[in-house]
PDB file of C-alpha atoms in Angstrom:
ATOM      1  CA  MET A   1      18.789  11.884 -17.930  1.00 82.00           C
ATOM      2  CA  SER A   2      18.326  12.080 -14.051  1.00 91.00           C
ATOM      3  CA  GLN A   3      18.946   9.103 -12.089  1.00 94.00           C
ATOM      4  CA  ILE A   4      15.275   9.042 -10.737  1.00 96.00           C
ATOM      5  CA  GLN A   5      14.227   8.475 -14.534  1.00 97.00           C
ATOM      6  CA  GLU A   6      16.575   6.208 -15.364  1.00 96.00           C
ATOM      7  CA  HIS A   7      15.385   4.019 -12.096  1.00 97.00           C
ATOM      8  CA  LEU A   8      11.447   4.786 -12.884  1.00 97.00           C
ATOM      9  CA  GLU A   9      12.493   3.388 -16.752  1.00 97.00           C
ATOM     10  CA  MET A  10      14.255   0.314 -15.705  1.00 97.00           C
ATOM     11  CA  VAL A  11      11.380  -0.268 -13.255  1.00 98.00           C
ATOM     12  CA  GLU A  12       8.661  -0.104 -15.976  1.00 97.00           C
ATOM     13  CA  ALA A  13      10.620  -2.485 -18.208  1.00 98.00           C
ATOM     14  CA  LYS A  14      10.536  -5.540 -15.119  1.00 98.00           C
ATOM     15  CA  ILE A  15       7.032  -4.763 -14.579  1.00 98.00           C
ATOM     16  CA  ALA A  16       6.128  -4.696 -18.206  1.00 98.00           C
ATOM     17  CA  SER A  17       7.779  -8.286 -18.470  1.00 98.00           C
ATOM     18  CA  ALA A  18       6.309  -9.658 -15.360  1.00 98.00           C
ATOM     19  CA  CYS A  19       2.832  -8.395 -17.153  1.00 98.00           C
ATOM     20  CA  ALA A  20       3.923 -10.361 -19.981  1.00 98.00           C
ATOM     21  CA  GLU A  21       4.880 -13.111 -18.322  1.00 96.00           C
ATOM     22  CA  SER A  22       1.868 -13.724 -16.225  1.00 97.00           C
ATOM     23  CA  GLY A  23      -0.556 -12.732 -18.980  1.00 98.00           C
ATOM     24  CA  ARG A  24      -1.910  -9.444 -17.608  1.00 98.00           C
ATOM     25  CA  ARG A  25      -2.103  -5.898 -18.709  1.00 98.00           C
ATOM     26  CA  ARG A  26       0.327  -3.619 -18.150  1.00 97.00           C
ATOM     27  CA  GLU A  27      -2.379  -1.164 -16.961  1.00 97.00           C
ATOM     28  CA  GLU A  28      -3.430  -3.542 -13.996  1.00 98.00           C
ATOM     29  CA  VAL A  29      -0.663  -2.540 -11.813  1.00 98.00           C
ATOM     30  CA  LYS A  30       0.106   0.696 -10.703  1.00 98.00           C
ATOM     31  CA  LEU A  31       3.381   1.939  -8.706  1.00 98.00           C
ATOM     32  CA  ILE A  32       3.631   3.949  -5.842  1.00 98.00           C
ATOM     33  CA  ALA A  33       7.149   5.833  -4.818  1.00 98.00           C
ATOM     34  CA  VAL A  34       7.564   5.041  -1.650  1.00 97.00           C
ATOM     35  CA  SER A  35       9.080   8.145  -0.966  1.00 94.00           C
ATOM     36  CA  LYS A  36       9.757   8.254   3.121  1.00 93.00           C
ATOM     37  CA  THR A  37      13.006   9.957   4.280  1.00 92.00           C
ATOM     38  CA  LYS A  38      12.951  11.709   1.057  1.00 94.00           C
ATOM     39  CA  PRO A  39      13.132  15.507   0.304  1.00 95.00           C
ATOM     40  CA  VAL A  40      10.503  16.934  -1.566  1.00 97.00           C
ATOM     41  CA  CYS A  41      12.483  17.645  -4.717  1.00 96.00           C
ATOM     42  CA  LEU A  42      12.958  14.423  -5.185  1.00 96.00           C
ATOM     43  CA  LEU A  43       9.488  13.666  -5.331  1.00 97.00           C
ATOM     44  CA  GLN A  44       8.824  16.664  -7.161  1.00 97.00           C
ATOM     45  CA  GLU A  45      11.374  15.153  -9.481  1.00 97.00           C
ATOM     46  CA  ALA A  46       9.876  11.815  -9.950  1.00 98.00           C
ATOM     47  CA  TYR A  47       6.342  13.112 -10.588  1.00 98.00           C
ATOM     48  CA  GLU A  48       7.373  15.076 -13.738  1.00 97.00           C
ATOM     49  CA  CYS A  49       8.509  12.016 -14.810  1.00 97.00           C
ATOM     50  CA  GLY A  50       5.188  10.489 -14.024  1.00 97.00           C
ATOM     51  CA  CYS A  51       4.508   8.970 -10.959  1.00 98.00           C
ATOM     52  CA  ARG A  52       1.084  10.381  -9.370  1.00 98.00           C
ATOM     53  CA  ASP A  53       0.808   7.557  -6.700  1.00 98.00           C
ATOM     54  CA  PHE A  54       3.502   8.043  -3.492  1.00 98.00           C
ATOM     55  CA  GLY A  55       3.105   6.107  -0.035  1.00 98.00           C
ATOM     56  CA  GLU A  56       4.240   7.434   3.351  1.00 98.00           C
ATOM     57  CA  ASN A  57       5.145   5.325   6.120  1.00 97.00           C
ATOM     58  CA  LYS A  58       4.667   8.164   8.675  1.00 97.00           C
ATOM     59  CA  VAL A  59       1.567  10.509   9.291  1.00 98.00           C
ATOM     60  CA  GLN A  60       4.013  13.529  10.217  1.00 97.00           C
ATOM     61  CA  GLU A  61       6.034  13.081   6.996  1.00 97.00           C
ATOM     62  CA  LEU A  62       2.789  12.623   4.980  1.00 98.00           C
ATOM     63  CA  VAL A  63       1.186  15.897   6.093  1.00 98.00           C
ATOM     64  CA  ASP A  64       4.916  17.971   5.912  1.00 97.00           C
ATOM     65  CA  LYS A  65       4.603  17.037   2.080  1.00 98.00           C
ATOM     66  CA  TYR A  66       0.989  17.294   1.351  1.00 98.00           C
ATOM     67  CA  ASP A  67       0.482  20.970   0.915  1.00 95.00           C
ATOM     68  CA  LYS A  68       4.301  21.270  -1.003  1.00 98.00           C
ATOM     69  CA  LEU A  69       3.445  18.939  -3.918  1.00 98.00           C
ATOM     70  CA  PRO A  70       0.719  18.871  -6.492  1.00 98.00           C
ATOM     71  CA  GLY A  71      -2.547  18.768  -5.754  1.00 97.00           C
ATOM     72  CA  ASP A  72      -3.036  15.694  -7.642  1.00 98.00           C
ATOM     73  CA  ILE A  73      -1.268  13.567  -6.163  1.00 98.00           C
ATOM     74  CA  ARG A  74      -2.725  10.349  -4.582  1.00 98.00           C
ATOM     75  CA  TRP A  75      -1.352   9.941  -1.156  1.00 98.00           C
ATOM     76  CA  HIS A  76      -1.120   6.649   0.016  1.00 98.00           C
ATOM     77  CA  MET A  77      -0.503   5.839   3.556  1.00 98.00           C
ATOM     78  CA  ILE A  78       1.349   3.144   3.904  1.00 98.00           C
ATOM     79  CA  GLY A  79       3.071   2.622   7.462  1.00 97.00           C
ATOM     80  CA  HIS A  80       1.683   1.137  11.118  1.00 97.00           C
ATOM     81  CA  LEU A  81      -0.826   3.991  11.766  1.00 98.00           C
ATOM     82  CA  GLN A  82      -1.686   4.801  15.398  1.00 98.00           C
ATOM     83  CA  ARG A  83      -5.308   5.564  16.297  1.00 98.00           C
ATOM     84  CA  ASN A  84      -4.362   9.233  17.738  1.00 98.00           C
ATOM     85  CA  LYS A  85      -2.726  10.170  14.407  1.00 98.00           C
ATOM     86  CA  VAL A  86      -6.121   8.844  11.646  1.00 98.00           C
ATOM     87  CA  LYS A  87      -7.232  12.427  12.248  1.00 98.00           C
ATOM     88  CA  TYR A  88      -4.493  13.917  11.096  1.00 98.00           C
ATOM     89  CA  ILE A  89      -4.263  12.331   7.397  1.00 98.00           C
ATOM     90  CA  ILE A  90      -8.488  10.818   6.909  1.00 98.00           C
ATOM     91  CA  ASP A  91      -8.768  13.972   3.834  1.00 97.00           C
ATOM     92  CA  LYS A  92      -5.588  13.701   2.818  1.00 98.00           C
ATOM     93  CA  VAL A  93      -4.759  10.040   1.498  1.00 98.00           C
ATOM     94  CA  TYR A  94      -6.320   8.613  -1.091  1.00 98.00           C
ATOM     95  CA  LEU A  95      -5.795   5.106   0.106  1.00 98.00           C
ATOM     96  CA  ILE A  96      -5.089   3.789   3.611  1.00 98.00           C
ATOM     97  CA  HIS A  97      -2.689   0.251   3.118  1.00 98.00           C
ATOM     98  CA  SER A  98      -2.046  -0.540   6.626  1.00 97.00           C
ATOM     99  CA  VAL A  99      -5.528  -1.539   8.727  1.00 98.00           C
ATOM    100  CA  ASP A 100      -4.671  -4.625  11.097  1.00 98.00           C
ATOM    101  CA  SER A 101      -7.517  -3.850  13.389  1.00 98.00           C
ATOM    102  CA  LEU A 102     -10.890  -3.442  14.148  1.00 98.00           C
ATOM    103  CA  ARG A 103     -10.046  -0.577  16.605  1.00 98.00           C
ATOM    104  CA  LEU A 104      -7.935   1.233  14.272  1.00 98.00           C
ATOM    105  CA  ALA A 105     -11.177   1.231  11.660  1.00 98.00           C
ATOM    106  CA  GLU A 106     -13.324   2.371  14.050  1.00 98.00           C
ATOM    107  CA  GLN A 107     -11.081   5.268  15.009  1.00 98.00           C
ATOM    108  CA  ILE A 108     -11.149   5.614  10.852  1.00 98.00           C
ATOM    109  CA  SER A 109     -14.794   5.216  10.520  1.00 98.00           C
ATOM    110  CA  LYS A 110     -15.189   7.847  12.981  1.00 98.00           C
ATOM    111  CA  GLU A 111     -13.057  10.554  11.798  1.00 98.00           C
ATOM    112  CA  ALA A 112     -14.001  10.103   8.156  1.00 98.00           C
ATOM    113  CA  GLU A 113     -17.478  10.454   9.423  1.00 98.00           C
ATOM    114  CA  LYS A 114     -16.765  13.919  11.100  1.00 98.00           C
ATOM    115  CA  LYS A 115     -15.591  15.081   7.639  1.00 98.00           C
ATOM    116  CA  GLY A 116     -18.176  13.552   5.675  1.00 98.00           C
ATOM    117  CA  ILE A 117     -16.161  11.173   3.627  1.00 98.00           C
ATOM    118  CA  THR A 118     -15.883   7.338   2.936  1.00 98.00           C
ATOM    119  CA  ALA A 119     -12.219   5.844   3.668  1.00 98.00           C
ATOM    120  CA  ALA A 120     -10.692   3.597   0.924  1.00 98.00           C
ATOM    121  CA  ILE A 121      -8.959   1.093   3.229  1.00 98.00           C
ATOM    122  CA  LEU A 122      -6.939  -2.376   2.467  1.00 98.00           C
ATOM    123  CA  VAL A 123      -6.758  -4.589   5.298  1.00 98.00           C
ATOM    124  CA  GLU A 124      -3.114  -5.879   6.410  1.00 98.00           C
ATOM    125  CA  ILE A 125      -2.420  -9.406   6.375  1.00 98.00           C
ATOM    126  CA  ASN A 126       0.738 -11.295   7.827  1.00 98.00           C
ATOM    127  CA  VAL A 127       0.887 -13.699   6.153  1.00 97.00           C
ATOM    128  CA  ALA A 128       4.570 -14.533   7.058  1.00 96.00           C
ATOM    129  CA  GLU A 129       3.438 -14.413  10.424  1.00 95.00           C
ATOM    130  CA  GLU A 130       6.816 -12.705  10.901  1.00 94.00           C
ATOM    131  CA  GLU A 131       6.992 -11.109  14.762  1.00 94.00           C
ATOM    132  CA  SER A 132       8.130  -8.427  13.565  1.00 92.00           C
ATOM    133  CA  LYS A 133       5.786  -6.989  11.554  1.00 94.00           C
ATOM    134  CA  PHE A 134       2.547  -5.713  11.991  1.00 96.00           C
ATOM    135  CA  GLY A 135      -0.962  -7.075  10.132  1.00 97.00           C
ATOM    136  CA  VAL A 136      -4.027  -9.807  11.390  1.00 98.00           C
ATOM    137  CA  THR A 137      -3.083 -13.007  11.060  1.00 97.00           C
ATOM    138  CA  VAL A 138      -4.137 -15.649   8.284  1.00 97.00           C
ATOM    139  CA  GLU A 139      -6.839 -17.434  10.356  1.00 97.00           C
ATOM    140  CA  HIS A 140      -8.199 -13.751  11.457  1.00 97.00           C
ATOM    141  CA  ALA A 141      -8.070 -12.088   8.511  1.00 97.00           C
ATOM    142  CA  VAL A 142     -11.424 -13.245   6.993  1.00 97.00           C
ATOM    143  CA  SER A 143     -13.482 -12.249  10.097  1.00 97.00           C
ATOM    144  CA  LEU A 144     -12.021  -9.066  10.530  1.00 98.00           C
ATOM    145  CA  VAL A 145     -13.122  -7.715   7.473  1.00 98.00           C
ATOM    146  CA  GLU A 146     -16.577  -9.252   7.890  1.00 98.00           C
ATOM    147  CA  GLU A 147     -16.270  -6.899  11.504  1.00 98.00           C
ATOM    148  CA  ILE A 148     -15.021  -3.915   9.395  1.00 98.00           C
ATOM    149  CA  ALA A 149     -17.476  -4.669   6.424  1.00 98.00           C
ATOM    150  CA  LYS A 150     -20.662  -3.620   8.993  1.00 98.00           C
ATOM    151  CA  LEU A 151     -18.934   0.012   9.513  1.00 98.00           C
ATOM    152  CA  PRO A 152     -19.820   3.195   8.020  1.00 98.00           C
ATOM    153  CA  ASN A 153     -17.890   5.817   6.517  1.00 98.00           C
ATOM    154  CA  ILE A 154     -14.976   2.882   5.109  1.00 97.00           C
ATOM    155  CA  GLU A 155     -14.700   1.181   2.238  1.00 97.00           C
ATOM    156  CA  ILE A 156     -13.002  -2.504   2.095  1.00 98.00           C
ATOM    157  CA  ARG A 157     -11.085  -2.107  -1.725  1.00 98.00           C
ATOM    158  CA  GLY A 158      -8.404  -5.312  -0.404  1.00 98.00           C
ATOM    159  CA  LEU A 159      -5.484  -6.486   0.945  1.00 98.00           C
ATOM    160  CA  MET A 160      -1.914  -6.057   1.535  1.00 98.00           C
ATOM    161  CA  THR A 161       1.066  -7.427   2.905  1.00 98.00           C
ATOM    162  CA  ILE A 162       4.699  -7.225   3.413  1.00 97.00           C
ATOM    163  CA  ALA A 163       6.974 -10.101   2.914  1.00 97.00           C
ATOM    164  CA  PRO A 164       9.748 -10.711   4.209  1.00 96.00           C
ATOM    165  CA  TYR A 165      13.248  -9.342   3.242  1.00 94.00           C
ATOM    166  CA  VAL A 166      14.830 -11.933   1.175  1.00 94.00           C
ATOM    167  CA  GLU A 167      17.718 -12.592  -0.820  1.00 94.00           C
ATOM    168  CA  ASN A 168      15.886 -14.625  -3.425  1.00 97.00           C
ATOM    169  CA  PRO A 169      12.341 -12.814  -3.997  1.00 97.00           C
ATOM    170  CA  GLU A 170      11.301 -16.579  -5.552  1.00 97.00           C
ATOM    171  CA  GLU A 171      11.076 -17.276  -1.384  1.00 97.00           C
ATOM    172  CA  ASN A 172       8.794 -14.790  -1.512  1.00 98.00           C
ATOM    173  CA  ARG A 173       6.004 -16.108  -3.874  1.00 98.00           C
ATOM    174  CA  LEU A 174       3.921 -18.617  -1.519  1.00 98.00           C
ATOM    175  CA  TYR A 175       3.244 -15.228   0.823  1.00 98.00           C
ATOM    176  CA  PHE A 176       1.893 -13.523  -2.334  1.00 98.00           C
ATOM    177  CA  ALA A 177      -0.308 -16.082  -4.001  1.00 98.00           C
ATOM    178  CA  LYS A 178      -1.460 -16.998   0.150  1.00 98.00           C
ATOM    179  CA  LEU A 179      -2.665 -13.434  -0.138  1.00 98.00           C
ATOM    180  CA  LYS A 180      -4.809 -13.747  -3.441  1.00 98.00           C
ATOM    181  CA  GLN A 181      -6.373 -16.625  -1.731  1.00 98.00           C
ATOM    182  CA  ILE A 182      -7.764 -15.023   1.124  1.00 97.00           C
ATOM    183  CA  TYR A 183      -8.583 -12.377  -1.791  1.00 98.00           C
ATOM    184  CA  VAL A 184     -10.485 -14.883  -3.912  1.00 97.00           C
ATOM    185  CA  ASP A 185     -12.364 -16.298  -0.835  1.00 96.00           C
ATOM    186  CA  ILE A 186     -13.343 -13.334   0.539  1.00 97.00           C
ATOM    187  CA  ILE A 187     -14.878 -12.712  -3.300  1.00 96.00           C
ATOM    188  CA  HIS A 188     -16.569 -15.353  -2.903  1.00 96.00           C
ATOM    189  CA  LYS A 189     -18.329 -14.010   0.396  1.00 95.00           C
ATOM    190  CA  ASN A 190     -19.783 -11.529  -1.388  1.00 95.00           C
ATOM    191  CA  ILE A 191     -19.842  -9.116   1.651  1.00 94.00           C
ATOM    192  CA  ASP A 192     -21.365  -6.257   1.315  1.00 91.00           C
ATOM    193  CA  ASN A 193     -19.486  -2.740   1.636  1.00 89.00           C
ATOM    194  CA  VAL A 194     -16.330  -4.420   0.800  1.00 94.00           C
ATOM    195  CA  CYS A 195     -15.149  -4.332  -3.125  1.00 93.00           C
ATOM    196  CA  MET A 196     -11.986  -6.379  -3.629  1.00 95.00           C
ATOM    197  CA  LYS A 197     -10.040  -4.995  -6.021  1.00 97.00           C
ATOM    198  CA  GLU A 198      -6.652  -4.370  -4.734  1.00 98.00           C
ATOM    199  CA  LEU A 199      -3.702  -6.550  -3.973  1.00 98.00           C
ATOM    200  CA  SER A 200      -0.379  -4.492  -2.287  1.00 98.00           C
ATOM    201  CA  MET A 201       2.056  -6.674  -2.038  1.00 98.00           C
ATOM    202  CA  GLY A 202       5.781  -6.661  -3.349  1.00 97.00           C
ATOM    203  CA  MET A 203       8.289  -4.048  -3.082  1.00 97.00           C
ATOM    204  CA  THR A 204      11.978  -2.937  -4.230  1.00 96.00           C
ATOM    205  CA  GLY A 205      13.457  -6.886  -3.890  1.00 96.00           C
ATOM    206  CA  ASP A 206      10.795  -8.629  -4.794  1.00 97.00           C
ATOM    207  CA  TYR A 207       7.815  -6.706  -7.046  1.00 98.00           C
ATOM    208  CA  GLU A 208       8.244  -8.733 -10.510  1.00 98.00           C
ATOM    209  CA  VAL A 209       7.427 -11.783  -7.927  1.00 98.00           C
ATOM    210  CA  ALA A 210       4.162 -10.424  -6.825  1.00 98.00           C
ATOM    211  CA  VAL A 211       2.989  -8.387 -10.192  1.00 98.00           C
ATOM    212  CA  THR A 212       3.027 -12.497 -11.428  1.00 98.00           C
ATOM    213  CA  GLU A 213       1.331 -13.390  -8.508  1.00 98.00           C
ATOM    214  CA  GLY A 214      -1.848 -10.438  -8.995  1.00 98.00           C
ATOM    215  CA  ALA A 215      -0.559  -7.844  -7.585  1.00 98.00           C
ATOM    216  CA  THR A 216      -2.881  -4.594  -8.333  1.00 98.00           C
ATOM    217  CA  TYR A 217      -0.173  -1.803  -6.206  1.00 98.00           C
ATOM    218  CA  ILE A 218       3.645  -2.399  -5.871  1.00 98.00           C
ATOM    219  CA  ARG A 219       5.280  -0.210  -3.124  1.00 98.00           C
ATOM    220  CA  ILE A 220       9.142   1.043  -4.526  1.00 98.00           C
ATOM    221  CA  GLY A 221      10.901   3.001  -2.811  1.00 96.00           C
ATOM    222  CA  THR A 222      14.838   2.154  -3.282  1.00 95.00           C
ATOM    223  CA  GLY A 223      14.304   0.805  -6.658  1.00 96.00           C
ATOM    224  CA  ILE A 224      13.020   4.568  -7.452  1.00 97.00           C
ATOM    225  CA  PHE A 225      14.966   6.826  -5.114  1.00 95.00           C
ATOM    226  CA  GLY A 226      18.315   5.013  -4.358  1.00 88.00           C
ATOM    227  CA  GLU A 227      19.088   3.761  -0.887  1.00 78.00           C
ATOM    228  CA  ARG A 228      16.766   5.643   2.436  1.00 64.00           C
ATOM    229  CA  GLU A 229      18.740   8.155   4.319  1.00 59.00           C
ATOM    230  CA  TYR A 230      17.857   8.381   8.499  1.00 52.00           C
ATOM    231  CA  THR A 231      19.131  11.054   9.621  1.00 52.00           C
TER     232      THR A 231
END
């Protein structure tokens, strides 16, 4: 058994256990293999082990890998997205997780309109209010969702957050619970063009806690591919 397969089985067991603990069905949680900095051969291996959702942080890397891998992969843009790069990925990504401003959403809407498609997005919220992280503030989250919802060729599918790096994953529970609360509040507002289905939260260090708090997407890199290599 390859190392990637071994890692995936371990992750799978932990997801299943977190689902059981919180009374959720396993199919409610989707695993994104975060493949940034990883070579195509490793992504291919993860694909052969059953992964179909892959997450990239950089536009160039996503574009480079897109044509080299099977066409049924669902690509997720999970890193900070600059407005001038939207056009390169708009028709390649399944979901953009990191929309944190109206100006970015307007650019996505414009590029999607050109291609005659509807772009699916998540609104990124900086729940922990870390200065080093992107994301709209908690207090401005609902108003941003309401503004983006007015744009053509864009559909808001849910929310995303990147929790702090912590030694004890329990420390992030309050941030995941807070994101879930904002998500529920938005559902109750019944905003047109907003279809709150997805909560993208939880990474290698804290995904089990995220699952118990309602994550529908967890983003796992090192837990699948091992430590990241920066060249």
